[in-house]
mmCIF file of C-alpha atoms in Angstrom:
data_model
loop_
_atom_site.group_PDB
_atom_site.id
_atom_site.type_symbol
_atom_site.label_atom_id
_atom_site.label_comp_id
_atom_site.label_asym_id
_atom_site.label_seq_id
_atom_site.Cartn_x
_atom_site.Cartn_y
_atom_site.Cartn_z
ATOM 1 C CA UNK A 164 38.158 -7.674 -47.963
ATOM 2 C CA UNK A 165 41.497 -8.856 -46.648
ATOM 3 C CA UNK A 166 40.800 -12.506 -46.318
ATOM 4 C CA UNK A 167 44.092 -13.518 -44.909
ATOM 5 C CA UNK A 168 44.268 -10.770 -42.399
ATOM 6 C CA UNK A 169 40.881 -11.742 -41.225
ATOM 7 C CA UNK A 170 41.799 -15.386 -40.897
ATOM 8 C CA UNK A 171 45.163 -14.382 -39.063
ATOM 9 C CA UNK A 172 42.870 -12.255 -36.854
ATOM 10 C CA UNK A 173 40.463 -15.305 -36.390
ATOM 11 C CA UNK A 174 43.593 -17.803 -35.576
ATOM 12 C CA UNK A 175 45.096 -15.376 -33.037
ATOM 13 C CA UNK A 176 41.729 -14.874 -31.468
ATOM 14 C CA UNK A 177 41.460 -18.563 -31.238
ATOM 15 C CA UNK A 178 44.899 -19.019 -29.724
ATOM 16 C CA UNK A 179 44.103 -16.177 -26.990
ATOM 17 C CA UNK A 180 40.871 -18.165 -26.114
ATOM 18 C CA UNK A 181 42.638 -21.273 -25.863
ATOM 19 C CA UNK A 182 45.350 -19.646 -23.571
ATOM 20 C CA UNK A 183 42.748 -18.028 -21.325
ATOM 21 C CA UNK A 184 41.002 -21.501 -21.115
ATOM 22 C CA UNK A 185 43.978 -23.010 -20.149
ATOM 23 C CA UNK A 186 44.864 -20.233 -17.771
ATOM 24 C CA UNK A 187 41.327 -20.705 -16.157
ATOM 25 C CA UNK A 188 41.583 -24.489 -15.852
ATOM 26 C CA UNK A 189 45.088 -23.953 -14.301
ATOM 27 C CA UNK A 190 43.465 -21.537 -11.905
ATOM 28 C CA UNK A 191 40.504 -23.976 -11.221
ATOM 29 C CA UNK A 192 42.906 -26.845 -10.484
ATOM 30 C CA UNK A 193 44.989 -24.613 -8.058
ATOM 31 C CA UNK A 194 41.730 -23.719 -6.252
ATOM 32 C CA UNK A 195 40.543 -27.493 -6.199
ATOM 33 C CA UNK A 196 44.078 -28.223 -4.651
ATOM 34 C CA UNK A 197 43.840 -25.483 -2.065
ATOM 35 C CA UNK A 198 40.371 -26.393 -1.337
ATOM 36 C CA UNK A 199 41.583 -29.903 -0.524
ATOM 37 C CA UNK A 200 44.498 -28.832 1.530
ATOM 38 C CA UNK A 201 42.118 -26.458 3.739
ATOM 39 C CA UNK A 202 39.940 -29.422 4.277
ATOM 40 C CA UNK A 203 42.825 -31.750 5.266
ATOM 41 C CA UNK A 204 44.070 -28.663 7.534
ATOM 42 C CA UNK A 205 40.571 -28.101 8.989
ATOM 43 C CA UNK A 206 40.093 -32.034 9.696
ATOM 44 C CA UNK A 207 43.351 -32.190 11.344
ATOM 45 C CA UNK A 208 42.713 -29.190 13.468
ATOM 46 C CA UNK A 209 39.210 -30.661 14.440
ATOM 47 C CA UNK A 210 41.264 -33.787 15.339
ATOM 48 C CA UNK A 211 43.658 -32.010 17.499
ATOM 49 C CA UNK A 212 40.944 -30.017 19.271
ATOM 50 C CA UNK A 213 39.119 -33.098 19.829
ATOM 51 C CA UNK A 214 42.087 -35.141 21.202
ATOM 52 C CA UNK A 215 42.974 -32.036 23.538
ATOM 53 C CA UNK A 216 39.521 -31.940 25.081
ATOM 54 C CA UNK A 217 39.367 -35.614 25.740
ATOM 55 C CA UNK A 218 42.728 -35.397 27.429
ATOM 56 C CA UNK A 219 41.639 -32.319 29.344
ATOM 57 C CA UNK A 220 38.411 -34.452 30.505
ATOM 58 C CA UNK A 221 40.558 -37.200 31.463
ATOM 59 C CA UNK A 222 42.862 -35.002 33.552
ATOM 60 C CA UNK A 223 39.956 -33.623 35.289
ATOM 61 C CA UNK A 224 38.167 -37.010 35.766
ATOM 62 C CA UNK A 225 41.726 -38.242 37.512
ATOM 63 C CA UNK A 226 43.433 -35.337 39.172
ATOM 64 C CA UNK A 227 40.339 -32.779 39.557
ATOM 65 C CA UNK A 228 37.657 -34.665 41.390
ATOM 66 C CA UNK A 229 34.711 -32.712 42.749
ATOM 67 C CA UNK A 230 35.390 -34.205 46.318
ATOM 68 C CA UNK A 231 39.086 -32.459 46.320
ATOM 69 C CA UNK A 232 37.687 -28.786 45.739
ATOM 70 C CA UNK A 233 37.217 -26.488 48.667
ATOM 71 C CA UNK A 234 33.764 -25.434 47.876
ATOM 72 C CA UNK A 235 32.554 -29.099 47.328
ATOM 73 C CA UNK A 236 30.116 -28.601 50.203
ATOM 74 C CA UNK A 237 28.310 -25.981 48.278
ATOM 75 C CA UNK A 238 28.010 -28.187 45.304
ATOM 76 C CA UNK A 239 27.656 -31.575 46.766
ATOM 77 C CA UNK A 240 24.677 -33.292 45.064
ATOM 78 C CA UNK A 241 23.925 -35.438 48.429
ATOM 79 C CA UNK A 242 24.125 -32.352 50.568
ATOM 80 C CA UNK A 243 20.338 -32.516 51.147
ATOM 81 C CA UNK A 244 20.244 -36.008 52.008
ATOM 82 C CA UNK A 245 23.057 -35.586 54.507
ATOM 83 C CA UNK A 246 21.577 -32.382 56.009
ATOM 84 C CA UNK A 247 19.043 -32.185 58.615
ATOM 85 C CA UNK A 248 15.525 -31.553 57.762
ATOM 86 C CA UNK A 249 14.225 -28.076 57.693
ATOM 87 C CA UNK A 250 11.696 -28.825 60.730
ATOM 88 C CA UNK A 251 10.698 -31.887 62.642
ATOM 89 C CA UNK A 252 7.495 -30.653 63.925
ATOM 90 C CA UNK A 253 5.176 -27.395 63.403
ATOM 91 C CA UNK A 254 6.733 -26.001 66.886
ATOM 92 C CA UNK A 255 10.097 -26.619 65.942
ATOM 93 C CA UNK A 256 12.116 -23.618 67.486
ATOM 94 C CA UNK A 257 14.395 -23.484 64.335
ATOM 95 C CA UNK A 258 11.424 -22.369 62.322
ATOM 96 C CA UNK A 259 11.751 -18.547 63.223
ATOM 97 C CA UNK A 260 9.683 -15.834 61.355
ATOM 98 C CA UNK A 261 13.134 -14.614 59.718
ATOM 99 C CA UNK A 262 13.980 -18.264 58.661
ATOM 100 C CA UNK A 263 11.146 -18.561 56.504
ATOM 101 C CA UNK A 264 10.797 -22.190 56.820
ATOM 102 C CA UNK A 265 7.211 -22.544 57.639
ATOM 103 C CA UNK A 266 4.163 -20.783 55.550
ATOM 104 C CA UNK A 267 0.459 -20.939 55.734
ATOM 105 C CA UNK A 268 -0.570 -24.425 54.417
ATOM 106 C CA UNK A 269 2.713 -26.253 54.810
ATOM 107 C CA UNK A 270 1.903 -27.702 58.303
ATOM 108 C CA UNK A 271 2.857 -31.479 58.821
ATOM 109 C CA UNK A 272 -0.755 -32.523 58.929
ATOM 110 C CA UNK A 273 -1.322 -31.490 55.407
ATOM 111 C CA UNK A 274 -2.600 -34.931 53.946
ATOM 112 C CA UNK A 275 -5.315 -35.057 56.906
ATOM 113 C CA UNK A 276 -6.234 -31.482 56.271
ATOM 114 C CA UNK A 277 -6.522 -31.737 52.449
ATOM 115 C CA UNK A 278 -8.726 -34.990 52.935
ATOM 116 C CA UNK A 279 -11.004 -33.185 55.297
ATOM 117 C CA UNK A 280 -11.160 -30.027 52.677
ATOM 118 C CA UNK A 281 -11.953 -32.561 49.870
ATOM 119 C CA UNK A 282 -14.734 -33.979 51.780
ATOM 120 C CA UNK A 283 -16.071 -30.508 52.628
ATOM 121 C CA UNK A 284 -15.889 -29.562 49.020
ATOM 122 C CA UNK A 285 -17.723 -32.463 47.832
ATOM 123 C CA UNK A 286 -20.510 -31.893 50.213
ATOM 124 C CA UNK A 287 -20.732 -28.328 49.285
ATOM 125 C CA UNK A 288 -20.800 -29.449 45.711
ATOM 126 C CA UNK A 289 -23.837 -32.010 46.218
ATOM 127 C CA UNK A 290 -25.509 -29.057 48.037
ATOM 128 C CA UNK A 291 -24.931 -26.588 45.255
ATOM 129 C CA UNK A 292 -26.074 -29.256 42.772
ATOM 130 C CA UNK A 293 -29.405 -29.668 44.756
ATOM 131 C CA UNK A 294 -29.944 -26.062 44.882
ATOM 132 C CA UNK A 295 -29.292 -25.846 41.096
ATOM 133 C CA UNK A 296 -31.906 -28.500 40.380
ATOM 134 C CA UNK A 297 -34.518 -26.682 42.519
ATOM 135 C CA UNK A 298 -33.713 -23.448 40.736
ATOM 136 C CA UNK A 299 -34.045 -24.787 37.481
ATOM 137 C CA UNK A 300 -37.450 -26.365 38.443
ATOM 138 C CA UNK A 301 -38.550 -22.992 39.801
ATOM 139 C CA UNK A 302 -37.126 -21.399 36.542
ATOM 140 C CA UNK A 303 -39.148 -23.782 34.434
ATOM 141 C CA UNK A 304 -42.463 -23.341 36.250
ATOM 142 C CA UNK A 305 -41.918 -19.760 36.169
ATOM 143 C CA UNK A 306 -41.319 -19.903 32.245
ATOM 144 C CA UNK A 307 -44.370 -22.022 31.746
ATOM 145 C CA UNK A 308 -46.707 -19.291 33.597
ATOM 146 C CA UNK A 309 -44.885 -16.658 31.356
ATOM 147 C CA UNK A 310 -45.655 -18.529 28.253
ATOM 148 C CA UNK A 311 -49.138 -18.651 29.125
ATOM 149 C CA UNK A 312 -49.354 -15.104 30.206
ATOM 150 C CA UNK A 313 -47.823 -14.110 26.719
ATOM 151 C CA UNK A 314 -50.214 -16.441 24.737
ATOM 152 C CA UNK A 315 -53.179 -14.680 26.381
ATOM 153 C CA UNK A 316 -51.481 -11.092 26.046
ATOM 154 C CA UNK A 317 -50.753 -11.957 22.248
ATOM 155 C CA UNK A 318 -54.524 -13.062 21.527
ATOM 156 C CA UNK A 319 -55.778 -9.810 23.331
ATOM 157 C CA UNK A 320 -53.367 -7.831 21.148
ATOM 158 C CA UNK A 321 -54.438 -9.555 17.987
ATOM 159 C CA UNK A 322 -58.099 -8.866 18.764
ATOM 160 C CA UNK A 323 -57.095 -5.171 19.533
ATOM 161 C CA UNK A 324 -55.320 -5.040 16.183
ATOM 162 C CA UNK A 325 -58.062 -6.577 14.103
ATOM 163 C CA UNK A 326 -60.595 -3.900 15.748
ATOM 164 C CA UNK A 327 -58.012 -1.022 15.042
ATOM 165 C CA UNK A 328 -57.704 -2.247 11.290
ATOM 166 C CA UNK A 329 -61.347 -2.293 10.730
ATOM 167 C CA UNK A 330 -61.514 1.264 12.282
ATOM 168 C CA UNK A 331 -58.387 2.404 10.296
ATOM 169 C CA UNK A 332 -59.998 0.950 7.062
ATOM 170 C CA UNK A 333 -63.486 2.890 7.786
ATOM 171 C CA UNK A 334 -61.516 5.996 8.220
ATOM 172 C CA UNK A 335 -59.494 5.654 5.029
ATOM 173 C CA UNK A 336 -62.573 5.337 3.231
ATOM 174 C CA UNK A 337 -63.964 8.219 4.490
ATOM 175 C CA UNK A 338 -60.800 10.526 4.050
ATOM 176 C CA UNK A 339 -60.823 9.096 0.457
ATOM 177 C CA UNK A 340 -64.154 10.234 -0.500
ATOM 178 C CA UNK A 341 -63.302 13.670 1.258
ATOM 179 C CA UNK A 342 -60.140 13.774 -0.637
ATOM 180 C CA UNK A 343 -61.964 13.128 -3.910
ATOM 181 C CA UNK A 344 -64.559 15.980 -3.424
ATOM 182 C CA UNK A 345 -61.906 18.204 -2.326
ATOM 183 C CA UNK A 346 -59.676 17.544 -5.531
ATOM 184 C CA UNK A 347 -62.757 18.216 -7.629
ATOM 185 C CA UNK A 348 -63.326 21.413 -5.923
ATOM 186 C CA UNK A 349 -59.616 22.364 -6.348
ATOM 187 C CA UNK A 350 -59.805 21.412 -10.082
ATOM 188 C CA UNK A 351 -62.579 23.809 -10.699
ATOM 189 C CA UNK A 352 -61.015 26.567 -8.898
ATOM 190 C CA UNK A 353 -57.819 26.213 -10.663
ATOM 191 C CA UNK A 354 -59.501 26.273 -14.170
ATOM 192 C CA UNK A 355 -61.271 29.621 -13.237
ATOM 193 C CA UNK A 356 -57.922 30.924 -11.788
ATOM 194 C CA UNK A 357 -56.447 30.106 -15.149
ATOM 195 C CA UNK A 358 -59.053 31.520 -17.021
ATOM 196 C CA UNK A 359 -59.103 34.794 -15.240
ATOM 197 C CA UNK A 360 -55.070 34.706 -15.325
ATOM 198 C CA UNK A 361 -55.040 34.392 -19.162
ATOM 199 C CA UNK A 362 -57.778 37.059 -19.486
ATOM 200 C CA UNK A 363 -55.424 39.565 -17.323
ATOM 201 C CA UNK A 364 -52.261 38.418 -19.523
ATOM 202 C CA UNK A 365 -53.903 39.341 -22.746
ATOM 203 C CA UNK A 366 -55.133 42.730 -21.269
ATOM 204 C CA UNK A 367 -51.597 43.247 -20.222
ATOM 205 C CA UNK A 368 -50.170 42.430 -23.469
ATOM 206 C CA UNK A 369 -52.399 44.692 -25.227
ATOM 207 C CA UNK A 370 -51.707 47.659 -22.771
ATOM 208 C CA UNK A 371 -48.028 46.981 -23.575
ATOM 209 C CA UNK A 372 -48.349 46.817 -27.368
ATOM 210 C CA UNK A 373 -50.238 50.117 -27.503
ATOM 211 C CA UNK A 374 -48.207 51.980 -24.882
ATOM 212 C CA UNK A 375 -45.434 54.128 -25.296
ATOM 213 C CA UNK A 376 -42.623 51.982 -24.120
ATOM 214 C CA UNK A 377 -42.729 49.259 -26.784
ATOM 215 C CA UNK A 378 -43.724 51.867 -29.450
ATOM 216 C CA UNK A 379 -40.525 53.745 -28.595
ATOM 217 C CA UNK A 380 -42.110 57.058 -28.402
ATOM 218 C CA UNK A 381 -39.084 59.683 -28.065
ATOM 219 C CA UNK A 382 -41.535 61.977 -26.007
ATOM 220 C CA UNK A 383 -41.645 59.540 -23.192
ATOM 221 C CA UNK A 384 -37.807 60.166 -22.180
ATOM 222 C CA UNK A 385 -38.454 64.014 -21.629
ATOM 223 C CA UNK A 386 -38.461 64.821 -17.983
ATOM 224 C CA UNK A 387 -40.806 67.137 -16.073
ATOM 225 C CA UNK A 388 -38.175 69.784 -15.695
ATOM 226 C CA UNK A 389 -37.709 70.342 -19.490
ATOM 227 C CA UNK A 390 -36.520 69.067 -22.689
ATOM 228 C CA UNK A 391 -32.713 68.679 -21.643
ATOM 229 C CA UNK A 392 -33.745 66.721 -18.446
ATOM 230 C CA UNK A 393 -33.651 63.120 -19.910
ATOM 231 C CA UNK A 394 -35.409 59.835 -17.679
ATOM 232 C CA UNK A 395 -32.726 57.265 -18.392
ATOM 233 C CA UNK A 396 -34.983 54.213 -17.851
ATOM 234 C CA UNK A 397 -37.344 55.684 -20.791
ATOM 235 C CA UNK A 398 -34.474 56.908 -23.233
ATOM 236 C CA UNK A 399 -34.736 55.074 -26.647
ATOM 237 C CA UNK A 400 -31.605 56.448 -27.979
ATOM 238 C CA UNK A 401 -30.456 59.873 -29.688
ATOM 239 C CA UNK A 402 -31.762 61.415 -33.001
ATOM 240 C CA UNK A 403 -29.929 62.173 -36.157
ATOM 241 C CA UNK A 404 -29.132 65.753 -35.383
ATOM 242 C CA UNK A 405 -27.443 64.684 -32.009
ATOM 243 C CA UNK A 406 -25.659 62.009 -33.640
ATOM 244 C CA UNK A 407 -24.339 64.389 -36.419
ATOM 245 C CA UNK A 408 -23.327 67.072 -33.794
ATOM 246 C CA UNK A 409 -21.569 64.096 -31.744
ATOM 247 C CA UNK A 410 -19.611 62.988 -34.936
ATOM 248 C CA UNK A 411 -18.727 66.695 -35.713
ATOM 249 C CA UNK A 412 -17.195 66.853 -32.142
ATOM 250 C CA UNK A 413 -15.172 63.793 -32.596
ATOM 251 C CA UNK A 414 -13.715 65.088 -35.755
ATOM 252 C CA UNK A 415 -12.644 68.312 -34.335
ATOM 253 C CA UNK A 416 -11.220 66.193 -31.518
ATOM 254 C CA UNK A 417 -9.306 64.068 -33.907
ATOM 255 C CA UNK A 418 -7.927 67.138 -35.755
ATOM 256 C CA UNK A 419 -6.811 68.470 -32.533
ATOM 257 C CA UNK A 420 -5.107 65.593 -31.702
ATOM 258 C CA UNK A 421 -3.404 65.215 -35.039
ATOM 259 C CA UNK A 422 -2.161 68.629 -34.590
ATOM 260 C CA UNK A 423 -0.954 68.127 -30.992
ATOM 261 C CA UNK A 424 0.712 64.980 -32.177
ATOM 262 C CA UNK A 425 2.580 66.799 -35.021
ATOM 263 C CA UNK A 426 3.668 69.601 -32.526
ATOM 264 C CA UNK A 427 5.316 66.664 -30.535
ATOM 265 C CA UNK A 428 7.136 65.287 -33.375
ATOM 266 C CA UNK A 429 8.562 68.802 -34.206
ATOM 267 C CA UNK A 430 9.686 68.950 -30.502
ATOM 268 C CA UNK A 431 11.186 65.721 -30.586
ATOM 269 C CA UNK A 432 12.944 66.300 -33.837
ATOM 270 C CA UNK A 433 14.523 69.640 -32.386
ATOM 271 C CA UNK A 434 15.527 67.583 -29.431
ATOM 272 C CA UNK A 435 17.202 65.125 -31.435
ATOM 273 C CA UNK A 436 19.164 67.885 -33.548
ATOM 274 C CA UNK A 437 20.336 69.416 -30.291
ATOM 275 C CA UNK A 438 21.601 65.999 -28.891
ATOM 276 C CA UNK A 439 23.312 65.120 -32.293
ATOM 277 C CA UNK A 440 25.043 68.759 -31.985
ATOM 278 C CA UNK A 441 25.969 68.261 -28.572
ATOM 279 C CA UNK A 442 27.507 64.785 -29.293
ATOM 280 C CA UNK A 443 29.500 66.211 -32.304
ATOM 281 C CA UNK A 444 30.857 69.024 -30.166
ATOM 282 C CA UNK A 445 31.805 66.799 -27.584
ATOM 283 C CA UNK A 446 33.519 64.322 -29.914
ATOM 284 C CA UNK A 447 35.366 67.310 -31.359
ATOM 285 C CA UNK A 448 36.487 68.357 -27.781
ATOM 286 C CA UNK A 449 37.729 64.660 -26.988
ATOM 287 C CA UNK A 450 39.718 64.486 -30.393
ATOM 288 C CA UNK A 451 41.185 67.929 -29.648
ATOM 289 C CA UNK A 452 42.143 66.653 -25.925
ATOM 290 C CA UNK A 453 43.528 63.463 -27.593
ATOM 291 C CA UNK A 454 45.890 65.561 -29.852
ATOM 292 C CA UNK A 455 47.112 67.549 -27.101
ATOM 293 C CA UNK A 456 47.562 64.803 -24.996
ATOM 294 C CA UNK A 457 49.835 63.133 -27.946
ATOM 295 C CA UNK A 458 51.674 66.496 -28.261
ATOM 296 C CA UNK A 459 52.359 66.440 -24.477
ATOM 297 C CA UNK A 460 53.520 62.875 -24.598
ATOM 298 C CA UNK A 461 55.896 63.322 -27.600
ATOM 299 C CA UNK A 462 57.577 66.264 -25.917
ATOM 300 C CA UNK A 463 57.804 64.172 -22.587
ATOM 301 C CA UNK A 464 59.354 61.431 -24.465
ATOM 302 C CA UNK A 465 61.848 63.809 -26.253
ATOM 303 C CA UNK A 466 62.883 65.168 -22.725
ATOM 304 C CA UNK A 467 63.240 61.724 -21.308
ATOM 305 C CA UNK A 468 65.643 60.652 -24.397
ATOM 306 C CA UNK A 469 67.686 63.758 -23.731
ATOM 307 C CA UNK A 470 67.766 63.053 -20.113
ATOM 308 C CA UNK A 471 68.803 59.345 -20.799
ATOM 309 C CA UNK A 472 71.496 60.636 -23.122
ATOM 310 C CA UNK A 473 72.798 63.040 -20.434
ATOM 311 C CA UNK A 474 72.878 60.207 -17.635
ATOM 312 C CA UNK A 475 74.627 57.861 -20.039
ATOM 313 C CA UNK A 476 77.294 60.385 -20.639
ATOM 314 C CA UNK A 477 77.347 61.181 -17.115
ATOM 315 C CA UNK A 478 78.215 57.569 -16.236
ATOM 316 C CA UNK A 479 80.750 57.144 -18.782
ATOM 317 C CA UNK A 480 82.732 60.147 -17.598
ATOM 318 C CA UNK A 481 82.478 59.107 -14.056
ATOM 319 C CA UNK A 482 84.026 55.639 -15.010
ATOM 320 C CA UNK A 483 86.752 57.540 -16.935
ATOM 321 C CA UNK A 484 87.374 59.807 -13.886
ATOM 322 C CA UNK A 485 87.980 56.780 -11.511
ATOM 323 C CA UNK A 486 90.722 55.430 -14.063
ATOM 324 C CA UNK A 487 92.310 58.828 -14.709
ATOM 325 C CA UNK A 488 92.078 60.384 -11.006
ATOM 326 C CA UNK A 489 90.715 63.740 -11.913
ATOM 327 C CA UNK A 490 89.430 65.684 -9.339
ATOM 328 C CA UNK A 491 85.603 65.693 -8.954
ATOM 329 C CA UNK A 492 85.169 69.607 -9.058
ATOM 330 C CA UNK A 493 87.054 69.797 -12.095
ATOM 331 C CA UNK A 494 84.757 67.030 -13.634
ATOM 332 C CA UNK A 495 81.610 68.569 -12.560
ATOM 333 C CA UNK A 496 82.646 71.879 -14.160
ATOM 334 C CA UNK A 497 83.701 70.405 -17.306
ATOM 335 C CA UNK A 498 80.173 68.180 -17.497
ATOM 336 C CA UNK A 499 78.222 71.290 -16.731
ATOM 337 C CA UNK A 500 79.996 73.221 -19.633
ATOM 338 C CA UNK A 501 79.611 70.312 -21.890
ATOM 339 C CA UNK A 502 75.821 69.948 -21.149
ATOM 340 C CA UNK A 503 75.166 73.742 -21.739
#
């Protein structure tokens, strides 16, 4: 490890960090200075705005009084005191219907009318309280009579329920005895039915074991119309001769399938051989065609080269003719002789 190089890198890193730290401190100092300036400017602006508003208020107070305005009569706070009342009596001619100065319940005798109405309400309230007390007394009397009637009715109901429970108990006892007798008879009947069913089952099992179905008698599958008419629901399978015949037929089928497969393989091989021959003939024809095209191309290239030489010679001769002033007809005659 190169320790000197690492120390130099560490020293450079520290120097860089110190420079960055100094730059950050300088930037922070500038930010604080700018913030202080902004605070001073805002404070100065607030003071100027406050002085301007104070001067505006003083000017309005001294030179723009409300009394000097044209619309002061609309905003005069003493206008209602200076103005005449809306009406001086209930029959004031100024209180027309469209003026909307007098409404129901706003007459000048309002205090006397309200006092009379309150006295009337008090009389009505006292009468209602008296009626309410009488109604409560009647209700209490009716409740007492109803409670007595309910007590007597509950006593009668209890007596009826007691009699009904005694009769129900007697009916339950009789029903229980009857059900016990019925259950005993039903048990005896079930035992007899069970014994008879067991006997019938044993007879059926014996019949099935001795019958042709479980013994698999092959003659039971022969139908009533002949030996070859087999009953499917009684057929128990083929015998050995039938199985041997089926296996022989399957073997013949397998041999026939192998023979057909060999014929198909031969036919496919013949088709493959014919396809190869056709492809080989096509390839030979394409190569022959390519050789013919190459020979035609070489002949055409030679002809083009000859024509190019003739064109160059013609151009050279034309240039020489321009300098020698030789007639054109004589030039073409000489050129044709030369080319021939």
